[in-house]
Amino acid sequence: PTVRELLASGSRSFSFEFFPPKTPEAEEVLWRSLREIEQLRPTFVSITYGAGGTTRDGTIRVTERVAQDTSLTPIGHLTCVSHSRDELRSVIGAYAGSGVRNMLALRGDPPGGPNQPWVAHPQGLNHAVELVELIRELGDFCVGVAAFPDKHPEASSLEADAQVLAAKAQAGADYAITQMFFGADDYFRLVDRAAALGCDIPVLPGIMPVTNIKQIQRMAELTGMALPKPVTDRLLAVEADPAAVRQVGVEIATELCEQLLAGGAPGIHFITLNRSTATRQVFQNLGSHVAS
Ligand code: FAD
């Protein structure tokens, strides 16, 4: 099924994000997690595309195997970074050839790193909206896009960000998944701004439980944004005890998901980092929300 059909079914969506592994050991960890997640019968799982387009083959391979060897519905991510239009067409063709009809169309971070200026491939695309158009031209695919409750680092304002989201929907995006964030209000503000621009596609909140202190640093680097102080304070208060950090991280994520679902979010997209334990705990904590 397409994610569009799954989201239209009316029940809440629960999905999980993985990245393609680089070693045989990491491959084992990934598949163990995927099998555990499969038992939760999620709406879909998604497989990321490495920074700089480096994991193209790994992403296609994992996505294809999920499509063929599991009961899960996979979404393959795809970025414009360092790819010509022809290369992008061939990746889309490879997904289609392996039975993957769901794609997440992204620009990707600048090839020089998240804090460098964006440089498009000379024969490539400049913005995600162009990739949405390209995928749409090539067939009857279901296309998701990125959205940013805390504002994309390069965007001039929250309003500009909402306009970009609305333009992606206009170009044919079926739904959006957000960057990770920690304030439910920030999510609803984005959804309201987009709605005021006539954009009513489902926006799935991206949630990552922080399970160790090092992740705080890494997330700030990845998203260009520090975690809110109340969140870091709660985690740092138990810094000396890794098990407690993990527990508090799961609690923070559970509270956020509860606020989002109570406020009408159409589901939750969990970022797993290929380890399923913390996200499964949050999912299980959500209990009755999951059933409705
Ligand atoms: P765009 O929509 O192109 O936006 C990029 C910037 O350009 C924004 O500041 C936007 O405001 C601005 N902009 C957009 N359109 C226009 C326009 N027409 N005119 C002027 N300005 C414009 N990265 C990976 O490398 N691999 C992944 O698998 C991956 N998965 C992700 C999954 C999710 C759910 C999210 C939220 C992000 C993911 N990313 C991934 C990161 C993403 O590629 C970066 O955040 C990237 O910097 C922005 O991508 P985008 O698709 O939103 O780009």
Tab-separated table of C-alpha atoms and ligand atoms in Angstrom:
chain	number	residue	atom	x	y	z
A	1	PRO	CA	0.000	0.000	0.000
A	2	THR	CA	1.011	3.631	-0.331
A	3	VAL	CA	1.486	5.799	2.748
A	4	ARG	CA	-1.233	8.048	1.298
A	5	GLU	CA	-3.696	5.126	1.529
A	6	LEU	CA	-2.481	4.136	4.988
A	7	LEU	CA	-2.878	7.697	6.306
A	8	ALA	CA	-6.328	8.005	4.722
A	9	SER	CA	-7.524	4.906	6.604
A	10	GLY	CA	-8.347	7.116	9.583
A	11	SER	CA	-6.322	5.275	12.224
A	12	ARG	CA	-3.260	6.899	13.707
A	13	SER	CA	0.025	6.280	11.982
A	14	PHE	CA	3.034	4.887	13.853
A	15	SER	CA	6.264	4.590	11.906
A	16	PHE	CA	9.957	3.996	12.552
A	17	GLU	CA	13.075	5.341	10.829
A	18	PHE	CA	16.312	3.388	10.244
A	19	PHE	CA	19.584	4.062	8.448
A	20	PRO	CA	21.516	1.695	6.131
A	21	PRO	CA	24.288	-0.090	8.054
A	22	LYS	CA	27.953	0.102	7.043
A	23	THR	CA	29.280	-3.114	8.630
A	24	PRO	CA	28.067	-6.729	8.926
A	25	GLU	CA	27.644	-6.231	12.713
A	26	ALA	CA	25.533	-3.118	12.174
A	27	GLU	CA	23.517	-5.029	9.583
A	28	GLU	CA	22.664	-7.636	12.220
A	29	VAL	CA	21.617	-4.959	14.707
A	30	LEU	CA	19.393	-3.360	12.062
A	31	TRP	CA	17.631	-6.588	11.154
A	32	ARG	CA	17.088	-7.565	14.783
A	33	SER	CA	15.472	-4.156	15.358
A	34	LEU	CA	13.380	-4.387	12.183
A	35	ARG	CA	12.065	-7.805	13.220
A	36	GLU	CA	11.117	-6.453	16.671
A	37	ILE	CA	9.425	-3.428	15.147
A	38	GLU	CA	7.604	-5.685	12.667
A	39	GLN	CA	5.773	-7.289	15.589
A	40	LEU	CA	4.269	-3.899	16.486
A	41	ARG	CA	2.669	-3.765	13.015
A	42	PRO	CA	3.713	-0.157	12.313
A	43	THR	CA	2.111	1.840	9.511
A	44	PHE	CA	5.458	2.005	7.688
A	45	VAL	CA	9.221	2.098	8.220
A	46	SER	CA	11.612	4.468	6.461
A	47	ILE	CA	15.246	4.076	5.413
A	48	THR	CA	17.440	7.187	5.283
A	49	TYR	CA	19.762	8.236	2.474
A	50	GLY	CA	23.308	8.951	3.719
A	51	ALA	CA	24.683	12.471	3.895
A	52	GLY	CA	26.225	13.396	0.542
A	53	GLY	CA	24.316	10.606	-1.199
A	54	THR	CA	26.951	8.177	0.066
A	55	THR	CA	24.654	5.295	0.957
A	56	ARG	CA	22.675	5.140	-2.270
A	57	ASP	CA	23.288	1.414	-2.813
A	58	GLY	CA	22.825	0.566	0.878
A	59	THR	CA	19.574	2.495	1.075
A	60	ILE	CA	18.149	0.859	-2.031
A	61	ARG	CA	19.299	-2.598	-0.904
A	62	VAL	CA	17.801	-2.341	2.607
A	63	THR	CA	14.564	-0.775	1.348
A	64	GLU	CA	14.211	-3.498	-1.286
A	65	ARG	CA	14.809	-6.266	1.251
A	66	VAL	CA	12.240	-4.786	3.648
A	67	ALA	CA	9.746	-4.696	0.745
A	68	GLN	CA	10.442	-8.278	-0.278
A	69	ASP	CA	11.272	-10.166	2.948
A	70	THR	CA	9.049	-8.570	5.608
A	71	SER	CA	5.413	-7.589	6.101
A	72	LEU	CA	6.521	-3.952	6.581
A	73	THR	CA	5.774	-1.107	4.144
A	74	PRO	CA	9.091	0.669	3.434
A	75	ILE	CA	9.685	4.276	2.420
A	76	GLY	CA	12.993	4.997	0.698
A	77	HIS	CA	14.490	8.433	1.406
A	78	LEU	CA	16.162	10.214	-1.483
A	79	THR	CA	18.216	13.439	-1.526
A	80	CYS	CA	19.366	15.774	-4.325
A	81	VAL	CA	22.913	16.009	-2.918
A	82	SER	CA	25.666	15.358	-5.491
A	83	HIS	CA	23.246	13.738	-7.961
A	84	SER	CA	22.435	14.863	-11.483
A	85	ARG	CA	18.839	14.670	-12.646
A	86	ASP	CA	19.703	11.455	-14.542
A	87	GLU	CA	21.164	9.861	-11.428
A	88	LEU	CA	18.049	10.798	-9.461
A	89	ARG	CA	15.900	9.253	-12.193
A	90	SER	CA	17.905	6.050	-11.969
A	91	VAL	CA	17.514	5.859	-8.151
A	92	ILE	CA	13.760	6.387	-8.512
A	93	GLY	CA	13.775	3.671	-11.183
A	94	ALA	CA	15.690	1.314	-8.873
A	95	TYR	CA	13.120	1.848	-6.099
A	96	ALA	CA	10.276	1.247	-8.535
A	97	GLY	CA	12.003	-1.880	-9.882
A	98	SER	CA	12.154	-3.385	-6.407
A	99	GLY	CA	8.522	-2.681	-5.671
A	100	VAL	CA	9.048	0.468	-3.557
A	101	ARG	CA	6.363	3.044	-4.388
A	102	ASN	CA	6.847	5.255	-1.314
A	103	MET	CA	9.637	7.835	-1.296
A	104	LEU	CA	10.627	10.717	0.966
A	105	ALA	CA	11.855	13.565	-1.275
A	106	LEU	CA	14.570	15.663	0.395
A	107	ARG	CA	17.112	18.195	-0.676
A	108	GLY	CA	19.728	16.891	1.768
A	109	ASP	CA	22.223	18.893	3.772
A	110	PRO	CA	24.908	20.849	1.913
A	111	PRO	CA	27.589	18.490	0.530
A	112	GLY	CA	30.279	20.340	2.526
A	113	GLY	CA	28.426	19.754	5.841
A	114	PRO	CA	25.344	21.128	7.615
A	115	ASN	CA	26.922	24.534	8.319
A	116	GLN	CA	28.219	25.148	4.785
A	117	PRO	CA	26.302	26.903	1.997
A	118	TRP	CA	24.131	24.685	-0.208
A	119	VAL	CA	25.649	23.841	-3.597
A	120	ALA	CA	23.518	22.003	-6.132
A	121	HIS	CA	24.969	19.467	-8.585
A	122	PRO	CA	25.499	21.315	-11.931
A	123	GLN	CA	22.927	19.052	-13.620
A	124	GLY	CA	20.938	18.519	-10.453
A	125	LEU	CA	18.114	20.008	-8.437
A	126	ASN	CA	18.178	22.958	-6.086
A	127	HIS	CA	15.217	22.303	-3.763
A	128	ALA	CA	13.196	19.353	-2.514
A	129	VAL	CA	10.116	20.708	-4.267
A	130	GLU	CA	11.823	19.991	-7.621
A	131	LEU	CA	12.437	16.395	-6.528
A	132	VAL	CA	8.749	16.041	-5.645
A	133	GLU	CA	7.955	17.194	-9.189
A	134	LEU	CA	10.509	14.816	-10.730
A	135	ILE	CA	9.190	11.782	-8.815
A	136	ARG	CA	5.609	12.709	-9.711
A	137	GLU	CA	6.560	12.988	-13.412
A	138	LEU	CA	8.063	9.514	-13.403
A	139	GLY	CA	5.087	7.541	-12.136
A	140	ASP	CA	2.331	6.992	-9.663
A	141	PHE	CA	4.477	7.202	-6.540
A	142	CYS	CA	3.502	8.324	-3.072
A	143	VAL	CA	5.787	11.166	-1.988
A	144	GLY	CA	6.572	12.514	1.478
A	145	VAL	CA	8.632	15.603	2.343
A	146	ALA	CA	10.449	17.150	5.317
A	147	ALA	CA	9.018	19.847	7.615
A	148	PHE	CA	10.671	21.840	10.407
A	149	PRO	CA	8.810	22.851	13.599
A	150	ASP	CA	11.920	24.676	14.895
A	151	LYS	CA	12.593	26.296	11.486
A	152	HIS	CA	15.079	25.016	8.938
A	153	PRO	CA	18.493	26.587	9.695
A	154	GLU	CA	18.655	28.242	6.241
A	155	ALA	CA	15.056	29.534	6.243
A	156	SER	CA	14.571	33.257	6.811
A	157	SER	CA	11.521	32.842	9.069
A	158	LEU	CA	8.944	30.355	10.349
A	159	GLU	CA	6.502	31.784	7.827
A	160	ALA	CA	8.977	31.154	4.951
A	161	ASP	CA	9.308	27.567	6.181
A	162	ALA	CA	5.536	27.089	6.176
A	163	GLN	CA	5.433	28.504	2.634
A	164	VAL	CA	8.020	25.939	1.513
A	165	LEU	CA	5.918	23.167	3.038
A	166	ALA	CA	2.803	24.473	1.288
A	167	ALA	CA	4.723	24.630	-2.031
A	168	LYS	CA	5.789	20.993	-1.595
A	169	ALA	CA	2.156	19.972	-1.021
A	170	GLN	CA	1.128	22.005	-4.064
A	171	ALA	CA	3.761	20.157	-6.132
A	172	GLY	CA	2.203	16.834	-5.153
A	173	ALA	CA	3.601	15.807	-1.748
A	174	ASP	CA	1.137	13.519	0.026
A	175	TYR	CA	2.385	14.036	3.585
A	176	ALA	CA	5.292	15.458	5.578
A	177	ILE	CA	7.505	14.152	8.370
A	178	THR	CA	9.121	16.659	10.705
A	179	GLN	CA	12.648	17.076	11.914
A	180	MET	CA	12.991	16.019	15.554
A	181	PHE	CA	11.829	18.658	18.034
A	182	PHE	CA	10.882	18.936	21.701
A	183	GLY	CA	8.031	21.433	21.945
A	184	ALA	CA	4.502	20.341	21.003
A	185	ASP	CA	3.537	24.015	20.528
A	186	ASP	CA	6.214	24.415	17.849
A	187	TYR	CA	4.664	21.531	15.920
A	188	PHE	CA	1.106	22.896	16.132
A	189	ARG	CA	2.326	26.379	15.162
A	190	LEU	CA	3.828	24.948	11.945
A	191	VAL	CA	0.689	22.933	11.138
A	192	ASP	CA	-1.512	26.023	11.711
A	193	ARG	CA	0.698	28.268	9.569
A	194	ALA	CA	0.656	25.716	6.750
A	195	ALA	CA	-3.129	25.289	7.061
A	196	ALA	CA	-3.556	29.068	6.772
A	197	LEU	CA	-1.739	28.765	3.422
A	198	GLY	CA	-4.157	26.056	2.266
A	199	CYS	CA	-1.801	23.146	3.022
A	200	ASP	CA	-3.691	20.306	4.692
A	201	ILE	CA	-1.463	17.269	4.090
A	202	PRO	CA	-0.836	15.097	7.180
A	203	VAL	CA	2.298	16.215	9.068
A	204	LEU	CA	3.818	13.381	11.099
A	205	PRO	CA	5.913	14.538	14.067
A	206	GLY	CA	9.438	13.060	14.093
A	207	ILE	CA	10.371	11.981	17.614
A	208	MET	CA	13.686	10.716	18.917
A	209	PRO	CA	14.051	9.655	22.545
A	210	VAL	CA	17.409	10.916	23.819
A	211	THR	CA	18.984	7.945	25.549
A	212	ASN	CA	22.471	9.202	26.273
A	213	ILE	CA	24.109	12.541	26.960
A	214	LYS	CA	26.399	12.374	23.911
A	215	GLN	CA	23.318	12.383	21.676
A	216	ILE	CA	22.446	15.869	22.918
A	217	GLN	CA	25.632	17.214	21.383
A	218	ARG	CA	25.228	15.230	18.204
A	219	MET	CA	21.635	16.337	17.715
A	220	ALA	CA	22.598	19.966	18.117
A	221	GLU	CA	25.200	19.459	15.380
A	222	LEU	CA	22.770	17.678	13.057
A	223	THR	CA	19.856	20.042	13.405
A	224	GLY	CA	21.845	23.225	14.035
A	225	MET	CA	19.835	23.680	17.225
A	226	ALA	CA	20.397	23.037	20.896
A	227	LEU	CA	17.860	21.102	22.944
A	228	PRO	CA	15.583	23.277	25.091
A	229	LYS	CA	16.991	23.882	28.558
A	230	PRO	CA	14.163	22.171	30.481
A	231	VAL	CA	14.903	18.992	28.495
A	232	THR	CA	18.683	19.098	28.947
A	233	ASP	CA	18.244	19.972	32.651
A	234	ARG	CA	16.170	16.858	33.237
A	235	LEU	CA	18.720	14.682	31.449
A	236	LEU	CA	21.783	16.303	33.030
A	237	ALA	CA	20.265	15.921	36.507
A	238	VAL	CA	20.776	12.145	36.187
A	239	GLU	CA	23.931	12.348	34.024
A	240	ALA	CA	25.964	10.027	36.259
A	241	ASP	CA	23.544	7.151	35.832
A	242	PRO	CA	23.193	5.973	32.187
A	243	ALA	CA	20.118	3.836	32.989
A	244	ALA	CA	18.386	6.851	34.543
A	245	VAL	CA	19.307	9.059	31.558
A	246	ARG	CA	17.704	6.524	29.301
A	247	GLN	CA	14.596	6.320	31.481
A	248	VAL	CA	14.220	10.109	31.597
A	249	GLY	CA	14.745	10.269	27.809
A	250	VAL	CA	11.909	7.779	27.307
A	251	GLU	CA	9.688	9.768	29.722
A	252	ILE	CA	10.351	13.064	27.908
A	253	ALA	CA	9.534	11.489	24.541
A	254	THR	CA	6.392	9.799	25.924
A	255	GLU	CA	5.080	13.108	27.343
A	256	LEU	CA	5.722	14.872	24.037
A	257	CYS	CA	3.946	12.148	22.031
A	258	GLU	CA	0.959	12.289	24.407
A	259	GLN	CA	0.665	16.065	23.945
A	260	LEU	CA	0.947	15.726	20.171
A	261	LEU	CA	-1.645	12.971	19.856
A	262	ALA	CA	-4.030	14.689	22.285
A	263	GLY	CA	-3.725	17.849	20.151
A	264	GLY	CA	-4.647	15.994	16.972
A	265	ALA	CA	-1.337	14.933	15.384
A	266	PRO	CA	-2.057	12.167	12.843
A	267	GLY	CA	0.560	9.831	14.331
A	268	ILE	CA	4.201	9.619	15.398
A	269	HIS	CA	7.332	8.908	13.354
A	270	PHE	CA	10.047	7.464	15.616
A	271	ILE	CA	13.732	7.963	14.821
A	272	THR	CA	15.334	4.741	16.069
A	273	LEU	CA	19.055	5.054	15.182
A	274	ASN	CA	18.588	1.335	14.411
A	275	ARG	CA	18.054	0.394	18.075
A	276	SER	CA	14.465	-0.437	18.770
A	277	THR	CA	14.389	-0.602	22.579
A	278	ALA	CA	13.775	3.051	23.506
A	279	THR	CA	11.252	3.731	20.748
A	280	ARG	CA	9.411	0.497	21.552
A	281	GLN	CA	9.196	1.611	25.179
A	282	VAL	CA	7.722	4.965	24.160
A	283	PHE	CA	5.328	3.208	21.783
A	284	GLN	CA	4.211	0.860	24.554
A	285	ASN	CA	3.814	3.743	27.014
A	286	LEU	CA	1.390	5.332	24.571
A	287	GLY	CA	-0.925	2.316	25.055
A	288	SER	CA	-4.461	3.568	24.512
A	289	HIS	CA	-3.357	6.257	22.044
A	290	VAL	CA	-1.970	3.519	19.822
A	291	ALA	CA	-5.213	1.574	19.880
A	292	SER	CA	-7.373	4.536	18.831
B	1	FAD	P1	14.212	22.054	0.953
B	1	FAD	O1	12.739	21.909	1.031
B	1	FAD	O2	14.810	22.212	-0.395
B	1	FAD	O3	14.618	23.272	1.890
B	1	FAD	C1	15.987	23.619	2.084
B	1	FAD	C2	16.098	25.107	2.398
B	1	FAD	O4	15.757	25.860	1.243
B	1	FAD	C3	15.137	25.557	3.480
B	1	FAD	O5	15.761	26.566	4.238
B	1	FAD	C4	13.962	26.110	2.731
B	1	FAD	O6	13.294	27.095	3.487
B	1	FAD	C5	14.641	26.700	1.496
B	1	FAD	N1	13.794	26.618	0.298
B	1	FAD	C6	13.084	25.541	-0.129
B	1	FAD	N2	12.462	25.817	-1.294
B	1	FAD	C7	12.790	27.086	-1.621
B	1	FAD	C8	12.481	27.943	-2.711
B	1	FAD	N3	11.700	27.529	-3.720
B	1	FAD	N4	13.017	29.190	-2.725
B	1	FAD	C9	13.811	29.620	-1.716
B	1	FAD	N5	14.145	28.845	-0.649
B	1	FAD	C10	13.654	27.597	-0.597
B	1	FAD	N6	19.041	14.205	4.986
B	1	FAD	C11	19.742	13.229	4.346
B	1	FAD	O7	20.857	13.483	3.868
B	1	FAD	N7	19.251	11.946	4.227
B	1	FAD	C12	18.038	11.602	4.719
B	1	FAD	O8	17.605	10.449	4.578
B	1	FAD	C13	17.278	12.598	5.410
B	1	FAD	N8	16.078	12.300	5.930
B	1	FAD	C14	15.333	13.287	6.546
B	1	FAD	C15	14.072	12.965	7.041
B	1	FAD	C16	13.300	13.936	7.651
B	1	FAD	C17	11.934	13.562	8.185
B	1	FAD	C18	13.802	15.265	7.794
B	1	FAD	C19	12.983	16.316	8.474
B	1	FAD	C20	15.051	15.583	7.319
B	1	FAD	C21	15.838	14.611	6.679
B	1	FAD	N9	17.099	14.898	6.155
B	1	FAD	C22	17.820	13.912	5.515
B	1	FAD	C23	17.692	16.238	6.332
B	1	FAD	C24	17.330	17.212	5.185
B	1	FAD	O9	17.842	16.728	3.973
B	1	FAD	C25	17.937	18.573	5.549
B	1	FAD	O10	17.276	19.100	6.665
B	1	FAD	C26	18.015	19.584	4.422
B	1	FAD	O11	18.856	20.662	4.836
B	1	FAD	C27	16.669	20.191	4.023
B	1	FAD	O12	15.968	19.302	3.275
B	1	FAD	P2	14.538	19.687	2.645
B	1	FAD	O13	14.096	18.491	1.919
B	1	FAD	O14	13.643	20.261	3.652
B	1	FAD	O15	14.987	20.840	1.610
